[in-house]
mmCIF file of C-alpha atoms and ligand atoms in Angstrom:
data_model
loop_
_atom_site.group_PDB
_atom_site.id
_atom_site.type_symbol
_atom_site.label_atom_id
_atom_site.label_comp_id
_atom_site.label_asym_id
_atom_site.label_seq_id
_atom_site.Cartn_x
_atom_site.Cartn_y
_atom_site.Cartn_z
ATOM 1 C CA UNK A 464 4.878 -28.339 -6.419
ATOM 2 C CA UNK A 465 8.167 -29.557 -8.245
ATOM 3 C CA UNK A 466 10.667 -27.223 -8.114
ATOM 4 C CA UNK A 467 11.621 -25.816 -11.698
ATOM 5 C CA UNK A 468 14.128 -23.644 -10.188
ATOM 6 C CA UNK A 469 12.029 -20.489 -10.224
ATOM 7 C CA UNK A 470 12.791 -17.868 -7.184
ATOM 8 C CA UNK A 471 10.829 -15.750 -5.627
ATOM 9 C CA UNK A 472 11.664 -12.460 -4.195
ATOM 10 C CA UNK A 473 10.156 -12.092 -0.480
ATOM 11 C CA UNK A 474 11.485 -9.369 1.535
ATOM 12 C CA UNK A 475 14.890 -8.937 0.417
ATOM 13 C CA UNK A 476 15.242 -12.857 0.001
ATOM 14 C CA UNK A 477 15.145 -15.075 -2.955
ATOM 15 C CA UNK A 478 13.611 -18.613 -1.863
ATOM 16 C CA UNK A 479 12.184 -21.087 -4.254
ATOM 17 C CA UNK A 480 8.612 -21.225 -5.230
ATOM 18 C CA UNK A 481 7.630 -23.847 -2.699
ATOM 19 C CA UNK A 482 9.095 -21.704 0.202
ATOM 20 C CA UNK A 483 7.582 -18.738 -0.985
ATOM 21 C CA UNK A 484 4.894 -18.331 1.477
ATOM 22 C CA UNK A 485 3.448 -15.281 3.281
ATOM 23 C CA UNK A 486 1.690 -15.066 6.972
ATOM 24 C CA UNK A 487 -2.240 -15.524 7.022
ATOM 25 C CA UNK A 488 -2.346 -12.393 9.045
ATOM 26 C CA UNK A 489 -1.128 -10.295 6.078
ATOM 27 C CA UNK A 490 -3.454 -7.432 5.321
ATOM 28 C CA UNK A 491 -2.574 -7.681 1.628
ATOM 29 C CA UNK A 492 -4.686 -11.400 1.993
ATOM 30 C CA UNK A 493 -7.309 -10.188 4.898
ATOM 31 C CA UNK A 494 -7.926 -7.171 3.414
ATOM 32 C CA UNK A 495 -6.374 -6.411 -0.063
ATOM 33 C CA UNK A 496 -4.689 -3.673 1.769
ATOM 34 C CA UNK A 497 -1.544 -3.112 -0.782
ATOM 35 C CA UNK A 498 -0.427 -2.238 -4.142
ATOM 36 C CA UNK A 499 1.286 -3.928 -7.580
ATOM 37 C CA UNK A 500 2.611 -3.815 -10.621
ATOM 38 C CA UNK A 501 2.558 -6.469 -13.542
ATOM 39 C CA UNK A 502 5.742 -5.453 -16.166
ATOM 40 C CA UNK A 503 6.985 -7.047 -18.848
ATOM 41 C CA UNK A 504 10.632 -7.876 -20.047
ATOM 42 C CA UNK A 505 10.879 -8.346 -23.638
ATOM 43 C CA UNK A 506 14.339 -10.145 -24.677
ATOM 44 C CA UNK A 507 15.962 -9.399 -21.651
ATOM 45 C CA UNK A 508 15.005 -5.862 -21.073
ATOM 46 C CA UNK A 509 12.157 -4.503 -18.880
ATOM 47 C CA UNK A 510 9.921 -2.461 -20.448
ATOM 48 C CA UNK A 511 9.513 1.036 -19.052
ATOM 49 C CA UNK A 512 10.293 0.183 -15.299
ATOM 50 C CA UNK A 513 10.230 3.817 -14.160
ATOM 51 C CA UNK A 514 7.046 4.086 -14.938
ATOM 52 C CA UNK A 515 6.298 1.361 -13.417
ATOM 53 C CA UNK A 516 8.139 1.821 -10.069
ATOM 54 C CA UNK A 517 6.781 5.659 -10.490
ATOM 55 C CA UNK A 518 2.815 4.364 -10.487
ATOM 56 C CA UNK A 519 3.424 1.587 -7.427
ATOM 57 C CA UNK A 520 5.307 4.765 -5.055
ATOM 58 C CA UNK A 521 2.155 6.589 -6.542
ATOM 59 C CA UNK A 522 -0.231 3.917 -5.685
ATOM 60 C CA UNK A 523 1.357 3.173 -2.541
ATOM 61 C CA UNK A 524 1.420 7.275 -0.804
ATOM 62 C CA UNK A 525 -2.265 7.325 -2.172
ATOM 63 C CA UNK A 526 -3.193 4.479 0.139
ATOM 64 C CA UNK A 527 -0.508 5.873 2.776
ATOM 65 C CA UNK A 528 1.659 2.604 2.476
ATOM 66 C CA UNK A 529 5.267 3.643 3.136
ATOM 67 C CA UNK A 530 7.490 0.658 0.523
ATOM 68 C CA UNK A 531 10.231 -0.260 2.757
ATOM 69 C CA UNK A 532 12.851 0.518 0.227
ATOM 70 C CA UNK A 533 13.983 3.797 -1.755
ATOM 71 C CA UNK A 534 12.616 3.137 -5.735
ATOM 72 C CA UNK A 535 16.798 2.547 -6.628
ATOM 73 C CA UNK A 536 17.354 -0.257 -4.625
ATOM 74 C CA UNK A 537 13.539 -1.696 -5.115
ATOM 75 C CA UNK A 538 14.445 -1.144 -8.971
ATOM 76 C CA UNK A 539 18.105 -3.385 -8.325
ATOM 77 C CA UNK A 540 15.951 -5.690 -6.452
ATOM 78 C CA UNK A 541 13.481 -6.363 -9.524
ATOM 79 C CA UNK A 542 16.516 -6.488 -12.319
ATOM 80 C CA UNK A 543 17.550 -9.424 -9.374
ATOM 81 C CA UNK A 544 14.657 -11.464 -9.544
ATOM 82 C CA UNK A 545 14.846 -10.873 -12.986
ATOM 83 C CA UNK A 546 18.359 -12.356 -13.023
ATOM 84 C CA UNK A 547 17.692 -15.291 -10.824
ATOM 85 C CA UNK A 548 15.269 -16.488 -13.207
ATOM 86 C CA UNK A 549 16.933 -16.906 -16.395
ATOM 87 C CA UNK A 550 13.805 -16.012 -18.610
ATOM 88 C CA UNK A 551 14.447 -13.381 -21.226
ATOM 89 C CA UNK A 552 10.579 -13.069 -21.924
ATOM 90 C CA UNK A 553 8.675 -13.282 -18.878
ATOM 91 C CA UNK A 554 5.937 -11.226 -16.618
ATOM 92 C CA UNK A 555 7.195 -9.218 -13.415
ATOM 93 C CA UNK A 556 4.403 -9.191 -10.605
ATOM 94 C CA UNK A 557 5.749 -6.772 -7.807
ATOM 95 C CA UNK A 558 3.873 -6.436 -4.958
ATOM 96 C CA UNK A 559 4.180 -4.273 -2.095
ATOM 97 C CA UNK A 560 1.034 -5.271 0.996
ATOM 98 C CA UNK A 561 0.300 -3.647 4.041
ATOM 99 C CA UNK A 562 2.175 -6.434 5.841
ATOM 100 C CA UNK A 563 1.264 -8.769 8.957
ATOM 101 C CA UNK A 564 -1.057 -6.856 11.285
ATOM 102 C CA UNK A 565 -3.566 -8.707 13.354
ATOM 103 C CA UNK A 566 -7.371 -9.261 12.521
ATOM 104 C CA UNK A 567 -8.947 -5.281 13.028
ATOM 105 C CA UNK A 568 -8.809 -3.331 9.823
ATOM 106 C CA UNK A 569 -6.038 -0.940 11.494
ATOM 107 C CA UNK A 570 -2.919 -0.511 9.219
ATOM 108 C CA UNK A 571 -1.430 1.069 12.417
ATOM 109 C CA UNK A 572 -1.157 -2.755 13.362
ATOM 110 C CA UNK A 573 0.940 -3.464 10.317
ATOM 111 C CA UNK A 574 5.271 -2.484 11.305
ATOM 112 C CA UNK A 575 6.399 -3.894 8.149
ATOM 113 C CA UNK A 576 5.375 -3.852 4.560
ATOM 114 C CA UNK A 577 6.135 -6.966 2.280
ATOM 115 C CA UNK A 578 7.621 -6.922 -0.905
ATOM 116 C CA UNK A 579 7.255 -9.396 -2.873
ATOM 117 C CA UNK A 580 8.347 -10.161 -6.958
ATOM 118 C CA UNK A 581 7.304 -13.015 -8.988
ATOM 119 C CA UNK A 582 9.062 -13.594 -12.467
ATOM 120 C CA UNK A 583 7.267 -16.214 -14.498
ATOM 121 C CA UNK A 584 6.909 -16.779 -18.054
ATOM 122 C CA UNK A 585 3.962 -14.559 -19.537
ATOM 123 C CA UNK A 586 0.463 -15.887 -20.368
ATOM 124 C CA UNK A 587 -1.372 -14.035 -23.139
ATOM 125 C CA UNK A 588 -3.992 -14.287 -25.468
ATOM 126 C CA UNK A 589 -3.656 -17.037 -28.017
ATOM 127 C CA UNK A 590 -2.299 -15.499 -31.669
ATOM 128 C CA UNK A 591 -5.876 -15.874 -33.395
ATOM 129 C CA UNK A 592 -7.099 -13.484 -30.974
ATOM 130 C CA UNK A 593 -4.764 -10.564 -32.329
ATOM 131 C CA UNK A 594 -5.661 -11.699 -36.034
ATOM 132 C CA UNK A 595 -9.619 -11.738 -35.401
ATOM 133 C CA UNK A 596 -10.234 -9.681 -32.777
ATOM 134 C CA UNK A 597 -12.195 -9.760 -29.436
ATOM 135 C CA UNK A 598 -15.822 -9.685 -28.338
ATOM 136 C CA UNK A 599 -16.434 -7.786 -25.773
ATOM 137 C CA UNK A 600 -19.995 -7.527 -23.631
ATOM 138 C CA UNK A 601 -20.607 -4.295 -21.092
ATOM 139 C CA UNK A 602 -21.154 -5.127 -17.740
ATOM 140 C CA UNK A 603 -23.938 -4.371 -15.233
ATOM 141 C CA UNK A 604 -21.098 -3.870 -12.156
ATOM 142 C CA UNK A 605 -19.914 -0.116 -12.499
ATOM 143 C CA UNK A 606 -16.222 1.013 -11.938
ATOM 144 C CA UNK A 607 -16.063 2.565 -8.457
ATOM 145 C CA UNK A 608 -16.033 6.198 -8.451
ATOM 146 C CA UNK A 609 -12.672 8.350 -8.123
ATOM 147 C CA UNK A 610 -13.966 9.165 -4.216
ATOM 148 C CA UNK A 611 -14.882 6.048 -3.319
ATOM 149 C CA UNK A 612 -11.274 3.815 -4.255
ATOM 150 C CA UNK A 613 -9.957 5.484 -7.016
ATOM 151 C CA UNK A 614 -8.801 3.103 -9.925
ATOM 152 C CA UNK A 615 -5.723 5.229 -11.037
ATOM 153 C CA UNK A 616 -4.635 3.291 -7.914
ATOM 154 C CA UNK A 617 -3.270 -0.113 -8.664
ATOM 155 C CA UNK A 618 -4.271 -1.800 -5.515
ATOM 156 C CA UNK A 619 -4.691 -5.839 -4.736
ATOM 157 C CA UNK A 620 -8.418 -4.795 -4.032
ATOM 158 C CA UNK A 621 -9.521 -6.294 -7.445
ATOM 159 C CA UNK A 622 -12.852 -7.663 -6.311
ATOM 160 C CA UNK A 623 -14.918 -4.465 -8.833
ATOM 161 C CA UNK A 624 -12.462 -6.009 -11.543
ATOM 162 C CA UNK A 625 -13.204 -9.940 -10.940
ATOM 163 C CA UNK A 626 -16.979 -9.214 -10.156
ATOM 164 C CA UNK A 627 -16.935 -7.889 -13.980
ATOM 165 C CA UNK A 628 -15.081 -10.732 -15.404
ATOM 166 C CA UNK A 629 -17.605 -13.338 -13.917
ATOM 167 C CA UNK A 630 -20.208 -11.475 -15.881
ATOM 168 C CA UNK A 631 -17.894 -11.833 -18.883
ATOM 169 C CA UNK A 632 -17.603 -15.017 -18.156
ATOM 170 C CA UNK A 633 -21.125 -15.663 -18.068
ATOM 171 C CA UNK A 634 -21.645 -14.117 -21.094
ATOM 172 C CA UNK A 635 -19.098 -16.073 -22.920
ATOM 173 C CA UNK A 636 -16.805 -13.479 -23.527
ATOM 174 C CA UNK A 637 -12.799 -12.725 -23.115
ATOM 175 C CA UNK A 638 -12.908 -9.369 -21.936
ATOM 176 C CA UNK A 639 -15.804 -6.742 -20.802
ATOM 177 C CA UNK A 640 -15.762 -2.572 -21.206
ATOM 178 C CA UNK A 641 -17.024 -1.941 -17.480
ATOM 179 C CA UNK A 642 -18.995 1.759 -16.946
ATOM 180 C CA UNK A 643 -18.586 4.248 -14.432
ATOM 181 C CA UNK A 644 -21.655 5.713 -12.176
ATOM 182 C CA UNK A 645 -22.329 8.324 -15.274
ATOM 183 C CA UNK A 646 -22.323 5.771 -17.864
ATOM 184 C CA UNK A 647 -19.567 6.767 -19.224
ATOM 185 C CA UNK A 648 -17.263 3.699 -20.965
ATOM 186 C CA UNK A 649 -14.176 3.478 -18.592
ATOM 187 C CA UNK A 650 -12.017 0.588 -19.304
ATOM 188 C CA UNK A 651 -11.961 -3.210 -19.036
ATOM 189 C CA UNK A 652 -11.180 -5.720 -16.151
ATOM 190 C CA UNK A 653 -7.768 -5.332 -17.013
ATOM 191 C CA UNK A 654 -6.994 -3.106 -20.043
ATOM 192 C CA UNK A 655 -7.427 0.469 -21.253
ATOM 193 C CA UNK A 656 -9.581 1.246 -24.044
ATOM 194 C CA UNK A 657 -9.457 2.486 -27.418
ATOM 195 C CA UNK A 658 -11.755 3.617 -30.041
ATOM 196 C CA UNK A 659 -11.201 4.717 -33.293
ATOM 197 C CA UNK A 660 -13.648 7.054 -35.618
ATOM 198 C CA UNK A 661 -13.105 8.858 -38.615
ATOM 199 C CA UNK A 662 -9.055 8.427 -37.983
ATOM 200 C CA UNK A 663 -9.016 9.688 -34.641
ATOM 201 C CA UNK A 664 -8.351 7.587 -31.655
ATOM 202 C CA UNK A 665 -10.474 8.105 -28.181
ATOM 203 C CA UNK A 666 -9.625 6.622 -25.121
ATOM 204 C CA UNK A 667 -11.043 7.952 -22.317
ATOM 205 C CA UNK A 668 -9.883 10.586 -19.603
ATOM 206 C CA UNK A 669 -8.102 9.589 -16.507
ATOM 207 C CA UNK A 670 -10.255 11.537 -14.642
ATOM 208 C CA UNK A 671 -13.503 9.658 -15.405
ATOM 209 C CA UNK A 672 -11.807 6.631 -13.394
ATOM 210 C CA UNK A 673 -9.351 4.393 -14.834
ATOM 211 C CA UNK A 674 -5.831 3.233 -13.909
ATOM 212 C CA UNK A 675 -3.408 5.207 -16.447
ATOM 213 C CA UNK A 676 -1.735 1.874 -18.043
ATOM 214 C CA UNK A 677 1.256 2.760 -19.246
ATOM 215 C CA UNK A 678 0.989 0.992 -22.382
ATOM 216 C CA UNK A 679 -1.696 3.384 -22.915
ATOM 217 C CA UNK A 680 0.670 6.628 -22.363
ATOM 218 C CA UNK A 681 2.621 4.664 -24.960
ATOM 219 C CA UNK A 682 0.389 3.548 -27.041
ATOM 220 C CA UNK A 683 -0.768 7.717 -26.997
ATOM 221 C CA UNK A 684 2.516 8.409 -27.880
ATOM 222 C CA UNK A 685 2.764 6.013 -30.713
ATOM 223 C CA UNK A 686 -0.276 7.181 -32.562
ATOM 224 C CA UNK A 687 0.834 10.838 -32.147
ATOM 225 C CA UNK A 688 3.855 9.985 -34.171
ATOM 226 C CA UNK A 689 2.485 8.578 -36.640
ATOM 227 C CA UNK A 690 -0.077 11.133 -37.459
ATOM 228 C CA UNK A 691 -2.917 9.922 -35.735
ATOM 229 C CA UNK A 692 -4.761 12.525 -33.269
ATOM 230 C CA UNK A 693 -5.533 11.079 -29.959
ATOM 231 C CA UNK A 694 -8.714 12.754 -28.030
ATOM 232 C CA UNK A 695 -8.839 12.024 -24.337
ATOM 233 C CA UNK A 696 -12.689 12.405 -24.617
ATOM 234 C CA UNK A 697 -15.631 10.773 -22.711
ATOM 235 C CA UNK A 698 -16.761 7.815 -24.641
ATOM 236 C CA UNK A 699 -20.794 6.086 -24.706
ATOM 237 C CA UNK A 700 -21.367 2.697 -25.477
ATOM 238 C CA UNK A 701 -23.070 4.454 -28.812
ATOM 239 C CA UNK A 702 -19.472 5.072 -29.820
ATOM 240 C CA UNK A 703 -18.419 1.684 -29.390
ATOM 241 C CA UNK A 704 -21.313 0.178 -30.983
ATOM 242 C CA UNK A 705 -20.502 2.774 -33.742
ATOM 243 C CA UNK A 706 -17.096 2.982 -34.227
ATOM 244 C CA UNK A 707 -14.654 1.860 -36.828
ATOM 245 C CA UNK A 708 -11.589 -0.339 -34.805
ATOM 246 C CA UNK A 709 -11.747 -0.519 -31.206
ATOM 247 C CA UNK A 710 -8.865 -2.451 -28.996
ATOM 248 C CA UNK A 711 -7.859 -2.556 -25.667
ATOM 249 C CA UNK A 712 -4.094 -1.996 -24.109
ATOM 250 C CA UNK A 713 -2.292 -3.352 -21.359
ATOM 251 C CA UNK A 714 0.822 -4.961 -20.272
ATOM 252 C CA UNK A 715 0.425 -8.709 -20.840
ATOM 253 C CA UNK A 716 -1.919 -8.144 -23.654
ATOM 254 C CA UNK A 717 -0.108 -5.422 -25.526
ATOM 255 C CA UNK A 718 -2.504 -3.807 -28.300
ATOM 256 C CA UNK A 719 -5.492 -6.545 -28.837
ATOM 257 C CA UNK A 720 -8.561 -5.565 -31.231
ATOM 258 C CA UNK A 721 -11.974 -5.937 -30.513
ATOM 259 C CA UNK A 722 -14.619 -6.527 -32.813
ATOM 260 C CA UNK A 723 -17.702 -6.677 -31.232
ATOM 261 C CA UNK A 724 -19.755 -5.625 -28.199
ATOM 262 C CA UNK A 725 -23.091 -6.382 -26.882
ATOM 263 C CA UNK A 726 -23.631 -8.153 -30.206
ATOM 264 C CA UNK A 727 -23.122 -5.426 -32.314
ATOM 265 C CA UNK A 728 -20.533 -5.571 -34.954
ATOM 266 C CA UNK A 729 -17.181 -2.689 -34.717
ATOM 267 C CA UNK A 730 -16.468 -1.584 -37.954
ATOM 268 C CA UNK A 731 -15.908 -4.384 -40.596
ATOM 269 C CA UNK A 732 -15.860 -7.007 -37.846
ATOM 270 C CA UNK A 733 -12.268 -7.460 -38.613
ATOM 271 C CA UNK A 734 -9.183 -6.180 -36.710
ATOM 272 C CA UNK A 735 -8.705 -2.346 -38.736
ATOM 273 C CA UNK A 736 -5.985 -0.792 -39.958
ATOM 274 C CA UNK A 737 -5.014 1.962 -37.754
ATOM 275 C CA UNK A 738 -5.331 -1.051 -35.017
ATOM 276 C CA UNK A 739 -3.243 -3.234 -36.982
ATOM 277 C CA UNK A 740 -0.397 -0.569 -37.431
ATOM 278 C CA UNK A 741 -0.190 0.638 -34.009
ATOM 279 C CA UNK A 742 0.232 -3.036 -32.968
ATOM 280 C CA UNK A 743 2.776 -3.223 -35.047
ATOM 281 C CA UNK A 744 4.324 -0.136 -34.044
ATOM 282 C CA UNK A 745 4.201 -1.215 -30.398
ATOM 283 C CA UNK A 746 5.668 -4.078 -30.867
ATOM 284 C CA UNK A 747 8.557 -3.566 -32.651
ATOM 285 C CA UNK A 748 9.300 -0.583 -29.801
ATOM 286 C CA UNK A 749 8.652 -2.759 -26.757
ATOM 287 C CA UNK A 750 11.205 -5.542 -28.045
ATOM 288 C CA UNK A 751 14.163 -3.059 -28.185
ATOM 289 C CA UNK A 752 13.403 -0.105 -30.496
ATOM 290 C CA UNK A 753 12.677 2.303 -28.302
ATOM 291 C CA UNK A 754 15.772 1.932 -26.322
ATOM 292 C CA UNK A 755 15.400 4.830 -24.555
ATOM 293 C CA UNK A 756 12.085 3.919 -23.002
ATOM 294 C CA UNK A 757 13.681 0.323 -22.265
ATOM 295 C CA UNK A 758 15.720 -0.334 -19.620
ATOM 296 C CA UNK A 759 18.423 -2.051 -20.567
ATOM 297 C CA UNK A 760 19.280 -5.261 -18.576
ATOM 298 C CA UNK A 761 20.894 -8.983 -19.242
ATOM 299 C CA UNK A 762 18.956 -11.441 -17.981
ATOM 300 C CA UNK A 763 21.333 -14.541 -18.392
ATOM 301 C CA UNK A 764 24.855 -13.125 -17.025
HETATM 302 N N1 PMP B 456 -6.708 -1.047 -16.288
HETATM 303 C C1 PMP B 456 -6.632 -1.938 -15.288
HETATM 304 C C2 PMP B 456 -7.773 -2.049 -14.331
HETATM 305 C C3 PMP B 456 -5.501 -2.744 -15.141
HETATM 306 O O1 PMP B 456 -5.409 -3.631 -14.148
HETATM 307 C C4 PMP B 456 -4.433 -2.600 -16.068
HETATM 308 C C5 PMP B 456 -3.169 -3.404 -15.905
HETATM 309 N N2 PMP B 456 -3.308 -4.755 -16.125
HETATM 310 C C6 PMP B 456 -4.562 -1.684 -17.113
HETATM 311 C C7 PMP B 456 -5.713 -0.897 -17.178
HETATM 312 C C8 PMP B 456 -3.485 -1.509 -18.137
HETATM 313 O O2 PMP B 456 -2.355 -0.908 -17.554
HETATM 314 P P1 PMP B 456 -0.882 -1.183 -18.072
HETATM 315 O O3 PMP B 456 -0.859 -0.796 -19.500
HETATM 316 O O4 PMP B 456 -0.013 -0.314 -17.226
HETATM 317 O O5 PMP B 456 -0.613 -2.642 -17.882
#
């Protein structure tokens, strides 16, 4: 691969791209034994990095992974990488795996987590997306149950996640709404979900089995200011089909609408208004208004 100058942070070192390699016998590529993060930095700032460092030290004791480092000086070490790469819009992937162990399962094997952090410039959805909205299909691969691998833990176990984008994929479309073993609508392969009907936005519970995105929390937080009630409610795929907006939430993709499912049309078809404002209204926070929630930072020094 040319080398465009990009570092990468491995275990307390910043090499370039083409020297950023880890061992075979890591359990975070046998096994998917390990946890992440995907953050954004918007002109130069990272977007709510506490919360972010907060979820991965959650993730991480849930799955009894010690990180190697105290969150401070894994939080210097991300504004670093951050640093060493120039970009004042870009996508932070920080991972923290099990480490090199040998073939068994046994994490006992593993001495030393890795930590690893990627900074590259952020891939989302193209803009006609956000103006016309999504369609989504509901997949036949359920969202594993809170006692079997709980998905408020971000792990790199993802394999529920891609198994349910293949069957969006096969349908032909750029996102899915995935169920739990109830039937109840959890959340997509990579988003949170939102409803909206009769001017009040669901999104369902944490406890039905979803990762609590924090764009989500903010998102919540958003709508709550400006007048919206929020109902943390268990949601059927009649509500979707039935409701008036929908959209999903997440890091890279922000706010996007969706305007279909299973073939049936969401509302008007068309992106709605409540969707339209809170997009705006996230937007306009994540890129520097709410500065308390943003971590200040320089990226060029
Ligand atoms: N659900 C899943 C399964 C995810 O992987 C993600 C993160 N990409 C989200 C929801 C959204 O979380 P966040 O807003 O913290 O990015």
């Amino acid at each position: 691969m040319a080398e465009d100058g990009r570092k990468i942070y491995i275990n307390g070192q910043l090499v370039d791209r083409s020297e950023a390699t880890i061992s075979v016998f890591d359990h975070g590529f046998l096994y998917g034994d390990g946890v992440f993060e995907g953050i954004r930095v918007y002109s130069g700032r990272i977007f709510k990095l506490d919360a972010h460092l907060a979820r991965l030290f959650r993730s991480a004791k849930a799955i009894l992974l010690s990180v190697p480092m105290s969150p401070e000086t894994l939080r210097a070490a991300v504004m670093e990488a951050v640093k060493a790469n120039g970009l004042m819009d870009a996508y932070i992937r920080l991972i923290v795996s099990r480490g090199v162990g040998d073939l068994g399962l046994d994490p006992l094997r593993c001495s030393h987590p890795s930590v690893i952090i990627i900074v590259q410039e952020i891939s989302i959805y193209p803009p006609e997306v956000y103006a016309r909205g999504l369609d989504l299909a509901s997949v036949v691969i359920r969202r594993p149950a809170p006692d079997a691998l709980n998905p408020a833990m971000k792990t790199l176990n993802y394999l529920n996640n891609i198994l349910a984008k293949i069957e969006g994929n096969q349908r032909g479309v750029p996102e899915v709404l995935m169920l739990n073993r109830e039937g109840w609508v959890v959340e997509g392969t990579a988003d949170n979900f939102f409803l909206v009907k009769d001017g009040v936005l669901l999104t369902p519970p944490t406890y039905v089995g979803i990762l609590n995105g924090i764009t989500r929390q903010v998102v919540i937080e958003l709508a709550r200011e400006l007048g919206h009630p929020v109902s943390e409610m268990n949601v059927t795929l009649f509500d979707v089909y039935t409701a008036d907006e929908a959209f999903l939430t997440g890091t890279a993709a922000e706010i996007v609408p969706a305007v279909s499912c299973d073939g049936r049309t969401i509302g008007s078809g068309q992106p709605g208004p409540i969707t339209h404002q809170l997009t705006e209204r996230f937007r306009t926070y994540a890129r520097g208004e709410g500065v308390v929630a943003v971590d200040s930072l320089t990226a060029r020094t």
